[in-house]
JSON list of C-alpha atoms in Angstrom, two decimals:
[
{"chain": "A", "resi": 1008, "resn": "UNK", "atom": "CA", "xyz": [0.00, 0.00, 0.00]},
{"chain": "A", "resi": 1009, "resn": "UNK", "atom": "CA", "xyz": [1.35, 3.41, -1.00]},
{"chain": "A", "resi": 1010, "resn": "UNK", "atom": "CA", "xyz": [1.94, 5.93, 1.76]},
{"chain": "A", "resi": 1011, "resn": "UNK", "atom": "CA", "xyz": [0.38, 9.39, 1.52]},
{"chain": "A", "resi": 1012, "resn": "UNK", "atom": "CA", "xyz": [2.72, 12.31, 0.79]},
{"chain": "A", "resi": 1013, "resn": "UNK", "atom": "CA", "xyz": [4.39, 13.82, 3.87]},
{"chain": "A", "resi": 1014, "resn": "UNK", "atom": "CA", "xyz": [2.42, 17.08, 3.69]},
{"chain": "A", "resi": 1015, "resn": "UNK", "atom": "CA", "xyz": [-0.90, 15.21, 3.65]},
{"chain": "A", "resi": 1016, "resn": "UNK", "atom": "CA", "xyz": [0.18, 13.02, 6.58]},
{"chain": "A", "resi": 1017, "resn": "UNK", "atom": "CA", "xyz": [1.23, 16.11, 8.54]},
{"chain": "A", "resi": 1018, "resn": "UNK", "atom": "CA", "xyz": [-2.09, 17.91, 7.95]},
{"chain": "A", "resi": 1019, "resn": "UNK", "atom": "CA", "xyz": [-4.06, 14.74, 8.78]},
{"chain": "A", "resi": 1020, "resn": "UNK", "atom": "CA", "xyz": [-2.08, 14.21, 11.99]},
{"chain": "A", "resi": 1021, "resn": "UNK", "atom": "CA", "xyz": [-2.45, 17.86, 13.01]},
{"chain": "A", "resi": 1022, "resn": "UNK", "atom": "CA", "xyz": [-6.20, 17.71, 12.40]},
{"chain": "A", "resi": 1023, "resn": "UNK", "atom": "CA", "xyz": [-6.63, 14.58, 14.51]},
{"chain": "A", "resi": 1024, "resn": "UNK", "atom": "CA", "xyz": [-4.47, 15.84, 17.36]},
{"chain": "A", "resi": 1025, "resn": "UNK", "atom": "CA", "xyz": [-6.05, 19.30, 17.39]},
{"chain": "A", "resi": 1026, "resn": "UNK", "atom": "CA", "xyz": [-9.52, 17.73, 17.53]},
{"chain": "A", "resi": 1027, "resn": "UNK", "atom": "CA", "xyz": [-8.47, 15.22, 20.16]},
{"chain": "A", "resi": 1028, "resn": "UNK", "atom": "CA", "xyz": [-6.45, 17.30, 22.62]},
{"chain": "A", "resi": 1029, "resn": "UNK", "atom": "CA", "xyz": [-6.91, 20.89, 21.45]},
{"chain": "A", "resi": 1030, "resn": "UNK", "atom": "CA", "xyz": [-4.60, 23.37, 19.83]},
{"chain": "A", "resi": 1031, "resn": "UNK", "atom": "CA", "xyz": [-2.84, 24.43, 23.03]},
{"chain": "A", "resi": 1032, "resn": "UNK", "atom": "CA", "xyz": [-1.70, 20.90, 23.89]},
{"chain": "A", "resi": 1033, "resn": "UNK", "atom": "CA", "xyz": [-0.79, 19.87, 20.33]},
{"chain": "A", "resi": 1034, "resn": "UNK", "atom": "CA", "xyz": [2.91, 20.27, 19.66]},
{"chain": "A", "resi": 1035, "resn": "UNK", "atom": "CA", "xyz": [4.79, 20.13, 16.38]},
{"chain": "A", "resi": 1036, "resn": "UNK", "atom": "CA", "xyz": [6.81, 17.26, 17.85]},
{"chain": "A", "resi": 1037, "resn": "UNK", "atom": "CA", "xyz": [3.63, 15.22, 18.44]},
{"chain": "A", "resi": 1038, "resn": "UNK", "atom": "CA", "xyz": [2.30, 16.11, 14.99]},
{"chain": "A", "resi": 1039, "resn": "UNK", "atom": "CA", "xyz": [5.53, 14.97, 13.34]},
{"chain": "A", "resi": 1040, "resn": "UNK", "atom": "CA", "xyz": [5.54, 11.73, 15.32]},
{"chain": "A", "resi": 1041, "resn": "UNK", "atom": "CA", "xyz": [1.91, 10.98, 14.41]},
{"chain": "A", "resi": 1042, "resn": "UNK", "atom": "CA", "xyz": [2.65, 11.79, 10.76]},
{"chain": "A", "resi": 1043, "resn": "UNK", "atom": "CA", "xyz": [5.65, 9.46, 10.73]},
{"chain": "A", "resi": 1044, "resn": "UNK", "atom": "CA", "xyz": [8.19, 12.15, 9.93]},
{"chain": "A", "resi": 1045, "resn": "UNK", "atom": "CA", "xyz": [10.73, 14.34, 11.66]},
{"chain": "A", "resi": 1046, "resn": "UNK", "atom": "CA", "xyz": [9.95, 17.72, 13.11]},
{"chain": "A", "resi": 1047, "resn": "UNK", "atom": "CA", "xyz": [12.42, 19.15, 10.57]},
{"chain": "A", "resi": 1048, "resn": "UNK", "atom": "CA", "xyz": [10.32, 17.64, 7.76]},
{"chain": "A", "resi": 1049, "resn": "UNK", "atom": "CA", "xyz": [7.22, 19.31, 9.20]},
{"chain": "A", "resi": 1050, "resn": "UNK", "atom": "CA", "xyz": [8.98, 22.68, 9.04]},
{"chain": "A", "resi": 1051, "resn": "UNK", "atom": "CA", "xyz": [9.80, 22.10, 5.36]},
{"chain": "A", "resi": 1052, "resn": "UNK", "atom": "CA", "xyz": [6.07, 22.49, 4.68]},
{"chain": "A", "resi": 1053, "resn": "UNK", "atom": "CA", "xyz": [4.90, 24.80, 7.47]},
{"chain": "A", "resi": 1054, "resn": "UNK", "atom": "CA", "xyz": [6.70, 27.76, 9.06]},
{"chain": "A", "resi": 1055, "resn": "UNK", "atom": "CA", "xyz": [4.83, 27.42, 12.36]},
{"chain": "A", "resi": 1056, "resn": "UNK", "atom": "CA", "xyz": [2.14, 25.53, 14.22]},
{"chain": "A", "resi": 1057, "resn": "UNK", "atom": "CA", "xyz": [-0.17, 28.48, 13.53]},
{"chain": "A", "resi": 1058, "resn": "UNK", "atom": "CA", "xyz": [0.39, 28.15, 9.78]},
{"chain": "A", "resi": 1059, "resn": "UNK", "atom": "CA", "xyz": [-0.39, 24.45, 10.08]},
{"chain": "A", "resi": 1060, "resn": "UNK", "atom": "CA", "xyz": [-3.54, 25.31, 12.07]},
{"chain": "A", "resi": 1061, "resn": "UNK", "atom": "CA", "xyz": [-4.71, 27.69, 9.32]},
{"chain": "A", "resi": 1062, "resn": "UNK", "atom": "CA", "xyz": [-4.06, 24.92, 6.78]},
{"chain": "A", "resi": 1063, "resn": "UNK", "atom": "CA", "xyz": [-6.13, 22.47, 8.85]},
{"chain": "A", "resi": 1064, "resn": "UNK", "atom": "CA", "xyz": [-8.96, 25.03, 8.96]},
{"chain": "A", "resi": 1065, "resn": "UNK", "atom": "CA", "xyz": [-8.83, 25.53, 5.21]},
{"chain": "A", "resi": 1066, "resn": "UNK", "atom": "CA", "xyz": [-8.37, 21.92, 4.17]},
{"chain": "A", "resi": 1067, "resn": "UNK", "atom": "CA", "xyz": [-10.06, 19.76, 6.82]},
{"chain": "A", "resi": 1068, "resn": "UNK", "atom": "CA", "xyz": [-12.89, 21.86, 8.26]},
{"chain": "A", "resi": 1069, "resn": "UNK", "atom": "CA", "xyz": [-16.19, 22.94, 6.67]},
{"chain": "A", "resi": 1070, "resn": "UNK", "atom": "CA", "xyz": [-15.53, 25.47, 3.90]},
{"chain": "A", "resi": 1071, "resn": "UNK", "atom": "CA", "xyz": [-16.94, 28.69, 5.35]},
{"chain": "A", "resi": 1072, "resn": "UNK", "atom": "CA", "xyz": [-14.34, 31.08, 3.88]},
{"chain": "A", "resi": 1073, "resn": "UNK", "atom": "CA", "xyz": [-14.63, 29.86, 0.27]},
{"chain": "A", "resi": 1074, "resn": "UNK", "atom": "CA", "xyz": [-18.44, 29.88, 0.51]},
{"chain": "A", "resi": 1075, "resn": "UNK", "atom": "CA", "xyz": [-18.42, 33.52, 1.60]},
{"chain": "A", "resi": 1076, "resn": "UNK", "atom": "CA", "xyz": [-15.97, 34.40, -1.17]},
{"chain": "A", "resi": 1077, "resn": "UNK", "atom": "CA", "xyz": [-18.15, 32.73, -3.81]},
{"chain": "A", "resi": 1078, "resn": "UNK", "atom": "CA", "xyz": [-21.41, 34.54, -2.96]},
{"chain": "A", "resi": 1079, "resn": "UNK", "atom": "CA", "xyz": [-22.43, 37.15, -5.52]},
{"chain": "A", "resi": 1080, "resn": "UNK", "atom": "CA", "xyz": [-25.02, 39.84, -4.86]},
{"chain": "A", "resi": 1081, "resn": "UNK", "atom": "CA", "xyz": [-28.24, 39.37, -6.78]},
{"chain": "A", "resi": 1082, "resn": "UNK", "atom": "CA", "xyz": [-27.53, 35.69, -7.50]},
{"chain": "A", "resi": 1083, "resn": "UNK", "atom": "CA", "xyz": [-29.72, 32.97, -6.09]},
{"chain": "A", "resi": 1084, "resn": "UNK", "atom": "CA", "xyz": [-32.32, 33.30, -3.40]},
{"chain": "A", "resi": 1085, "resn": "UNK", "atom": "CA", "xyz": [-31.03, 35.52, -0.57]},
{"chain": "A", "resi": 1086, "resn": "UNK", "atom": "CA", "xyz": [-32.67, 33.42, 2.14]},
{"chain": "A", "resi": 1087, "resn": "UNK", "atom": "CA", "xyz": [-31.24, 30.21, 0.70]},
{"chain": "A", "resi": 1088, "resn": "UNK", "atom": "CA", "xyz": [-27.80, 31.82, 0.45]},
{"chain": "A", "resi": 1089, "resn": "UNK", "atom": "CA", "xyz": [-27.91, 32.89, 4.10]},
{"chain": "A", "resi": 1090, "resn": "UNK", "atom": "CA", "xyz": [-29.27, 29.49, 5.14]},
{"chain": "A", "resi": 1091, "resn": "UNK", "atom": "CA", "xyz": [-26.25, 27.82, 3.55]},
{"chain": "A", "resi": 1092, "resn": "UNK", "atom": "CA", "xyz": [-23.91, 30.33, 5.21]},
{"chain": "A", "resi": 1093, "resn": "UNK", "atom": "CA", "xyz": [-25.54, 29.59, 8.59]},
{"chain": "A", "resi": 1094, "resn": "UNK", "atom": "CA", "xyz": [-25.35, 25.85, 7.97]},
{"chain": "A", "resi": 1095, "resn": "UNK", "atom": "CA", "xyz": [-21.66, 25.92, 7.03]},
{"chain": "A", "resi": 1096, "resn": "UNK", "atom": "CA", "xyz": [-20.81, 28.38, 9.81]},
{"chain": "A", "resi": 1097, "resn": "UNK", "atom": "CA", "xyz": [-22.54, 26.21, 12.42]},
{"chain": "A", "resi": 1098, "resn": "UNK", "atom": "CA", "xyz": [-20.59, 23.17, 11.20]},
{"chain": "A", "resi": 1099, "resn": "UNK", "atom": "CA", "xyz": [-17.35, 25.16, 11.08]},
{"chain": "A", "resi": 1100, "resn": "UNK", "atom": "CA", "xyz": [-17.72, 26.49, 14.63]},
{"chain": "A", "resi": 1101, "resn": "UNK", "atom": "CA", "xyz": [-18.88, 23.11, 15.92]},
{"chain": "A", "resi": 1102, "resn": "UNK", "atom": "CA", "xyz": [-15.68, 21.53, 14.64]},
{"chain": "A", "resi": 1103, "resn": "UNK", "atom": "CA", "xyz": [-13.29, 24.37, 15.53]},
{"chain": "A", "resi": 1104, "resn": "UNK", "atom": "CA", "xyz": [-14.67, 25.15, 18.99]},
{"chain": "A", "resi": 1105, "resn": "UNK", "atom": "CA", "xyz": [-13.05, 22.09, 20.64]},
{"chain": "A", "resi": 1106, "resn": "UNK", "atom": "CA", "xyz": [-9.77, 22.84, 18.87]},
{"chain": "A", "resi": 1107, "resn": "UNK", "atom": "CA", "xyz": [-9.59, 26.47, 20.01]},
{"chain": "A", "resi": 1108, "resn": "UNK", "atom": "CA", "xyz": [-11.13, 26.16, 23.48]},
{"chain": "A", "resi": 1109, "resn": "UNK", "atom": "CA", "xyz": [-7.84, 25.02, 24.99]},
{"chain": "A", "resi": 1110, "resn": "UNK", "atom": "CA", "xyz": [-6.18, 28.32, 24.01]},
{"chain": "A", "resi": 1111, "resn": "UNK", "atom": "CA", "xyz": [-8.38, 30.21, 26.46]},
{"chain": "A", "resi": 1112, "resn": "UNK", "atom": "CA", "xyz": [-6.85, 28.27, 29.35]},
{"chain": "A", "resi": 1113, "resn": "UNK", "atom": "CA", "xyz": [-3.35, 29.48, 28.43]},
{"chain": "A", "resi": 1114, "resn": "UNK", "atom": "CA", "xyz": [-3.35, 33.28, 27.91]},
{"chain": "A", "resi": 1115, "resn": "UNK", "atom": "CA", "xyz": [0.30, 33.51, 26.76]},
{"chain": "A", "resi": 1116, "resn": "UNK", "atom": "CA", "xyz": [-0.27, 30.88, 24.10]},
{"chain": "A", "resi": 1117, "resn": "UNK", "atom": "CA", "xyz": [-3.53, 32.56, 23.08]},
{"chain": "A", "resi": 1118, "resn": "UNK", "atom": "CA", "xyz": [-1.76, 35.91, 22.62]},
{"chain": "A", "resi": 1119, "resn": "UNK", "atom": "CA", "xyz": [1.02, 34.26, 20.61]},
{"chain": "A", "resi": 1120, "resn": "UNK", "atom": "CA", "xyz": [-1.59, 32.51, 18.44]},
{"chain": "A", "resi": 1121, "resn": "UNK", "atom": "CA", "xyz": [-3.51, 35.76, 17.89]},
{"chain": "A", "resi": 1122, "resn": "UNK", "atom": "CA", "xyz": [-0.33, 37.61, 16.94]},
{"chain": "A", "resi": 1123, "resn": "UNK", "atom": "CA", "xyz": [0.55, 34.89, 14.43]},
{"chain": "A", "resi": 1124, "resn": "UNK", "atom": "CA", "xyz": [-2.96, 35.02, 12.95]},
{"chain": "A", "resi": 1125, "resn": "UNK", "atom": "CA", "xyz": [-2.68, 38.81, 12.54]},
{"chain": "A", "resi": 1126, "resn": "UNK", "atom": "CA", "xyz": [0.72, 38.41, 10.91]},
{"chain": "A", "resi": 1127, "resn": "UNK", "atom": "CA", "xyz": [-0.77, 35.93, 8.42]},
{"chain": "A", "resi": 1128, "resn": "UNK", "atom": "CA", "xyz": [-3.71, 38.27, 7.76]},
{"chain": "A", "resi": 1129, "resn": "UNK", "atom": "CA", "xyz": [-6.32, 35.88, 9.06]},
{"chain": "A", "resi": 1130, "resn": "UNK", "atom": "CA", "xyz": [-8.44, 35.29, 12.14]},
{"chain": "A", "resi": 1131, "resn": "UNK", "atom": "CA", "xyz": [-11.99, 34.98, 13.43]},
{"chain": "A", "resi": 1132, "resn": "UNK", "atom": "CA", "xyz": [-12.93, 38.43, 12.09]},
{"chain": "A", "resi": 1133, "resn": "UNK", "atom": "CA", "xyz": [-12.52, 37.30, 8.47]},
{"chain": "A", "resi": 1134, "resn": "UNK", "atom": "CA", "xyz": [-15.88, 35.46, 8.15]},
{"chain": "A", "resi": 1135, "resn": "UNK", "atom": "CA", "xyz": [-17.68, 38.47, 9.64]},
{"chain": "A", "resi": 1136, "resn": "UNK", "atom": "CA", "xyz": [-15.96, 40.77, 7.14]},
{"chain": "A", "resi": 1137, "resn": "UNK", "atom": "CA", "xyz": [-16.79, 38.39, 4.28]},
{"chain": "A", "resi": 1138, "resn": "UNK", "atom": "CA", "xyz": [-20.46, 38.13, 5.19]},
{"chain": "A", "resi": 1139, "resn": "UNK", "atom": "CA", "xyz": [-20.64, 41.89, 5.80]},
{"chain": "A", "resi": 1140, "resn": "UNK", "atom": "CA", "xyz": [-19.22, 42.52, 2.30]},
{"chain": "A", "resi": 1141, "resn": "UNK", "atom": "CA", "xyz": [-21.78, 40.16, 0.77]},
{"chain": "A", "resi": 1142, "resn": "UNK", "atom": "CA", "xyz": [-24.70, 41.75, 2.67]},
{"chain": "A", "resi": 1143, "resn": "UNK", "atom": "CA", "xyz": [-23.49, 45.25, 1.76]},
{"chain": "A", "resi": 1144, "resn": "UNK", "atom": "CA", "xyz": [-23.41, 44.21, -1.92]},
{"chain": "A", "resi": 1145, "resn": "UNK", "atom": "CA", "xyz": [-26.95, 42.82, -1.55]},
{"chain": "A", "resi": 1146, "resn": "UNK", "atom": "CA", "xyz": [-27.92, 46.15, 0.01]},
{"chain": "A", "resi": 1147, "resn": "UNK", "atom": "CA", "xyz": [-26.55, 48.00, -3.03]},
{"chain": "A", "resi": 1148, "resn": "UNK", "atom": "CA", "xyz": [-28.47, 45.54, -5.24]},
{"chain": "A", "resi": 1149, "resn": "UNK", "atom": "CA", "xyz": [-31.68, 46.41, -3.36]},
{"chain": "A", "resi": 1150, "resn": "UNK", "atom": "CA", "xyz": [-32.23, 43.05, -1.65]},
{"chain": "A", "resi": 1151, "resn": "UNK", "atom": "CA", "xyz": [-31.27, 44.39, 1.81]},
{"chain": "A", "resi": 1152, "resn": "UNK", "atom": "CA", "xyz": [-32.99, 47.55, 3.05]},
{"chain": "A", "resi": 1153, "resn": "UNK", "atom": "CA", "xyz": [-31.07, 50.83, 3.04]},
{"chain": "A", "resi": 1154, "resn": "UNK", "atom": "CA", "xyz": [-29.91, 51.72, 6.51]},
{"chain": "A", "resi": 1155, "resn": "UNK", "atom": "CA", "xyz": [-29.60, 48.12, 7.69]},
{"chain": "A", "resi": 1156, "resn": "UNK", "atom": "CA", "xyz": [-26.32, 47.61, 9.53]},
{"chain": "A", "resi": 1157, "resn": "UNK", "atom": "CA", "xyz": [-24.79, 44.81, 7.46]},
{"chain": "A", "resi": 1158, "resn": "UNK", "atom": "CA", "xyz": [-21.83, 44.36, 9.82]},
{"chain": "A", "resi": 1159, "resn": "UNK", "atom": "CA", "xyz": [-24.21, 43.89, 12.76]},
{"chain": "A", "resi": 1160, "resn": "UNK", "atom": "CA", "xyz": [-26.31, 41.47, 10.69]},
{"chain": "A", "resi": 1161, "resn": "UNK", "atom": "CA", "xyz": [-23.20, 39.44, 9.78]},
{"chain": "A", "resi": 1162, "resn": "UNK", "atom": "CA", "xyz": [-22.11, 39.44, 13.41]},
{"chain": "A", "resi": 1163, "resn": "UNK", "atom": "CA", "xyz": [-25.56, 38.29, 14.56]},
{"chain": "A", "resi": 1164, "resn": "UNK", "atom": "CA", "xyz": [-25.73, 35.40, 12.10]},
{"chain": "A", "resi": 1165, "resn": "UNK", "atom": "CA", "xyz": [-22.19, 34.15, 12.67]},
{"chain": "A", "resi": 1166, "resn": "UNK", "atom": "CA", "xyz": [-22.35, 34.83, 16.41]},
{"chain": "A", "resi": 1167, "resn": "UNK", "atom": "CA", "xyz": [-25.49, 32.70, 16.66]},
{"chain": "A", "resi": 1168, "resn": "UNK", "atom": "CA", "xyz": [-23.69, 29.90, 14.83]},
{"chain": "A", "resi": 1169, "resn": "UNK", "atom": "CA", "xyz": [-20.69, 30.12, 17.18]},
{"chain": "A", "resi": 1170, "resn": "UNK", "atom": "CA", "xyz": [-23.00, 30.22, 20.20]},
{"chain": "A", "resi": 1171, "resn": "UNK", "atom": "CA", "xyz": [-24.79, 27.12, 18.89]},
{"chain": "A", "resi": 1172, "resn": "UNK", "atom": "CA", "xyz": [-21.47, 25.24, 18.91]},
{"chain": "A", "resi": 1173, "resn": "UNK", "atom": "CA", "xyz": [-20.80, 26.30, 22.50]},
{"chain": "A", "resi": 1174, "resn": "UNK", "atom": "CA", "xyz": [-24.30, 25.91, 23.92]},
{"chain": "A", "resi": 1175, "resn": "UNK", "atom": "CA", "xyz": [-25.23, 22.71, 22.12]},
{"chain": "A", "resi": 1176, "resn": "UNK", "atom": "CA", "xyz": [-21.97, 21.10, 23.19]},
{"chain": "A", "resi": 1177, "resn": "UNK", "atom": "CA", "xyz": [-23.20, 21.59, 26.75]},
{"chain": "A", "resi": 1178, "resn": "UNK", "atom": "CA", "xyz": [-26.89, 20.81, 26.47]},
{"chain": "A", "resi": 1179, "resn": "UNK", "atom": "CA", "xyz": [-27.75, 19.17, 23.17]},
{"chain": "A", "resi": 1180, "resn": "UNK", "atom": "CA", "xyz": [-29.43, 20.61, 20.10]},
{"chain": "A", "resi": 1181, "resn": "UNK", "atom": "CA", "xyz": [-33.12, 21.51, 20.41]},
{"chain": "A", "resi": 1182, "resn": "UNK", "atom": "CA", "xyz": [-33.42, 21.53, 16.60]},
{"chain": "A", "resi": 1183, "resn": "UNK", "atom": "CA", "xyz": [-31.61, 20.02, 13.66]},
{"chain": "A", "resi": 1184, "resn": "UNK", "atom": "CA", "xyz": [-28.81, 21.89, 11.93]},
{"chain": "A", "resi": 1185, "resn": "UNK", "atom": "CA", "xyz": [-30.93, 22.43, 8.82]},
{"chain": "A", "resi": 1186, "resn": "UNK", "atom": "CA", "xyz": [-33.87, 23.78, 10.85]},
{"chain": "A", "resi": 1187, "resn": "UNK", "atom": "CA", "xyz": [-31.54, 26.03, 12.85]},
{"chain": "A", "resi": 1188, "resn": "UNK", "atom": "CA", "xyz": [-29.89, 27.45, 9.71]},
{"chain": "A", "resi": 1189, "resn": "UNK", "atom": "CA", "xyz": [-33.21, 28.06, 7.93]},
{"chain": "A", "resi": 1190, "resn": "UNK", "atom": "CA", "xyz": [-34.79, 29.67, 11.00]},
{"chain": "A", "resi": 1191, "resn": "UNK", "atom": "CA", "xyz": [-31.78, 31.87, 11.61]},
{"chain": "A", "resi": 1192, "resn": "UNK", "atom": "CA", "xyz": [-31.64, 33.08, 7.99]},
{"chain": "A", "resi": 1193, "resn": "UNK", "atom": "CA", "xyz": [-35.40, 33.71, 7.88]},
{"chain": "A", "resi": 1194, "resn": "UNK", "atom": "CA", "xyz": [-35.34, 35.62, 11.19]},
{"chain": "A", "resi": 1195, "resn": "UNK", "atom": "CA", "xyz": [-32.34, 37.73, 10.16]},
{"chain": "A", "resi": 1196, "resn": "UNK", "atom": "CA", "xyz": [-33.93, 38.59, 6.83]},
{"chain": "A", "resi": 1197, "resn": "UNK", "atom": "CA", "xyz": [-37.08, 39.66, 8.65]},
{"chain": "A", "resi": 1198, "resn": "UNK", "atom": "CA", "xyz": [-35.05, 42.52, 10.04]},
{"chain": "A", "resi": 1199, "resn": "UNK", "atom": "CA", "xyz": [-32.94, 43.53, 7.05]},
{"chain": "A", "resi": 1200, "resn": "UNK", "atom": "CA", "xyz": [-34.93, 42.82, 3.89]}
]
C-alpha cells in the first residue's frame, strides 16, 4: 500500500491531534511523530504551528471562507444563500470550537496565536468581514434595506452559529442543523430585507 505524501500526513495528523487534545496541547513534535516524519520535515512544509492550524482550517474543516468568497449579490435566493452560510458556519464552529477552546486556558499561548494570525492576515474576524461585504453588496443591489447595519447582521448570524457550537456542546441541540440554519436566515432577513 502506497503511503500518503508527507504534507498530507502532517495535515491529517495535526487535524486529529487538534480535535483530540486541542490546539494548546498539540505540539509540532507530536504532529511529526503521528505523521511518521521528523519535526524538521514538518517545518519544510509549514513555518509554524499556527500556519499548520490555518491549513487544517482551510483543508479539513467545513468550507466557510470559500463559501463567503463565492457569494455574488443578486444571484440565487437571498434566504437560501444565508441558510447555507448559517449551515456551514454552524458546522465550522462546531468543529473548531473544541480545537480552540484550549487556548483560552493558556493566555500567553492565546496571545502568541492571535499575533501569528494577525501576521498571516487571518483570524476569526474574516468570516464576519466576508459576510458583511456580501450583505453590503446585496444592500446596493436592493435586496437588503437601506440603513440596515450589514456588519451587525453578519455578526448576529455568525455569532449565533458560534453560540450554537458552544451551547449545544453543553446541552444538546433543540433543533436540527438544517432547521436552525433556515430559521436563523429567515429571522435575520425579517429585520434587514
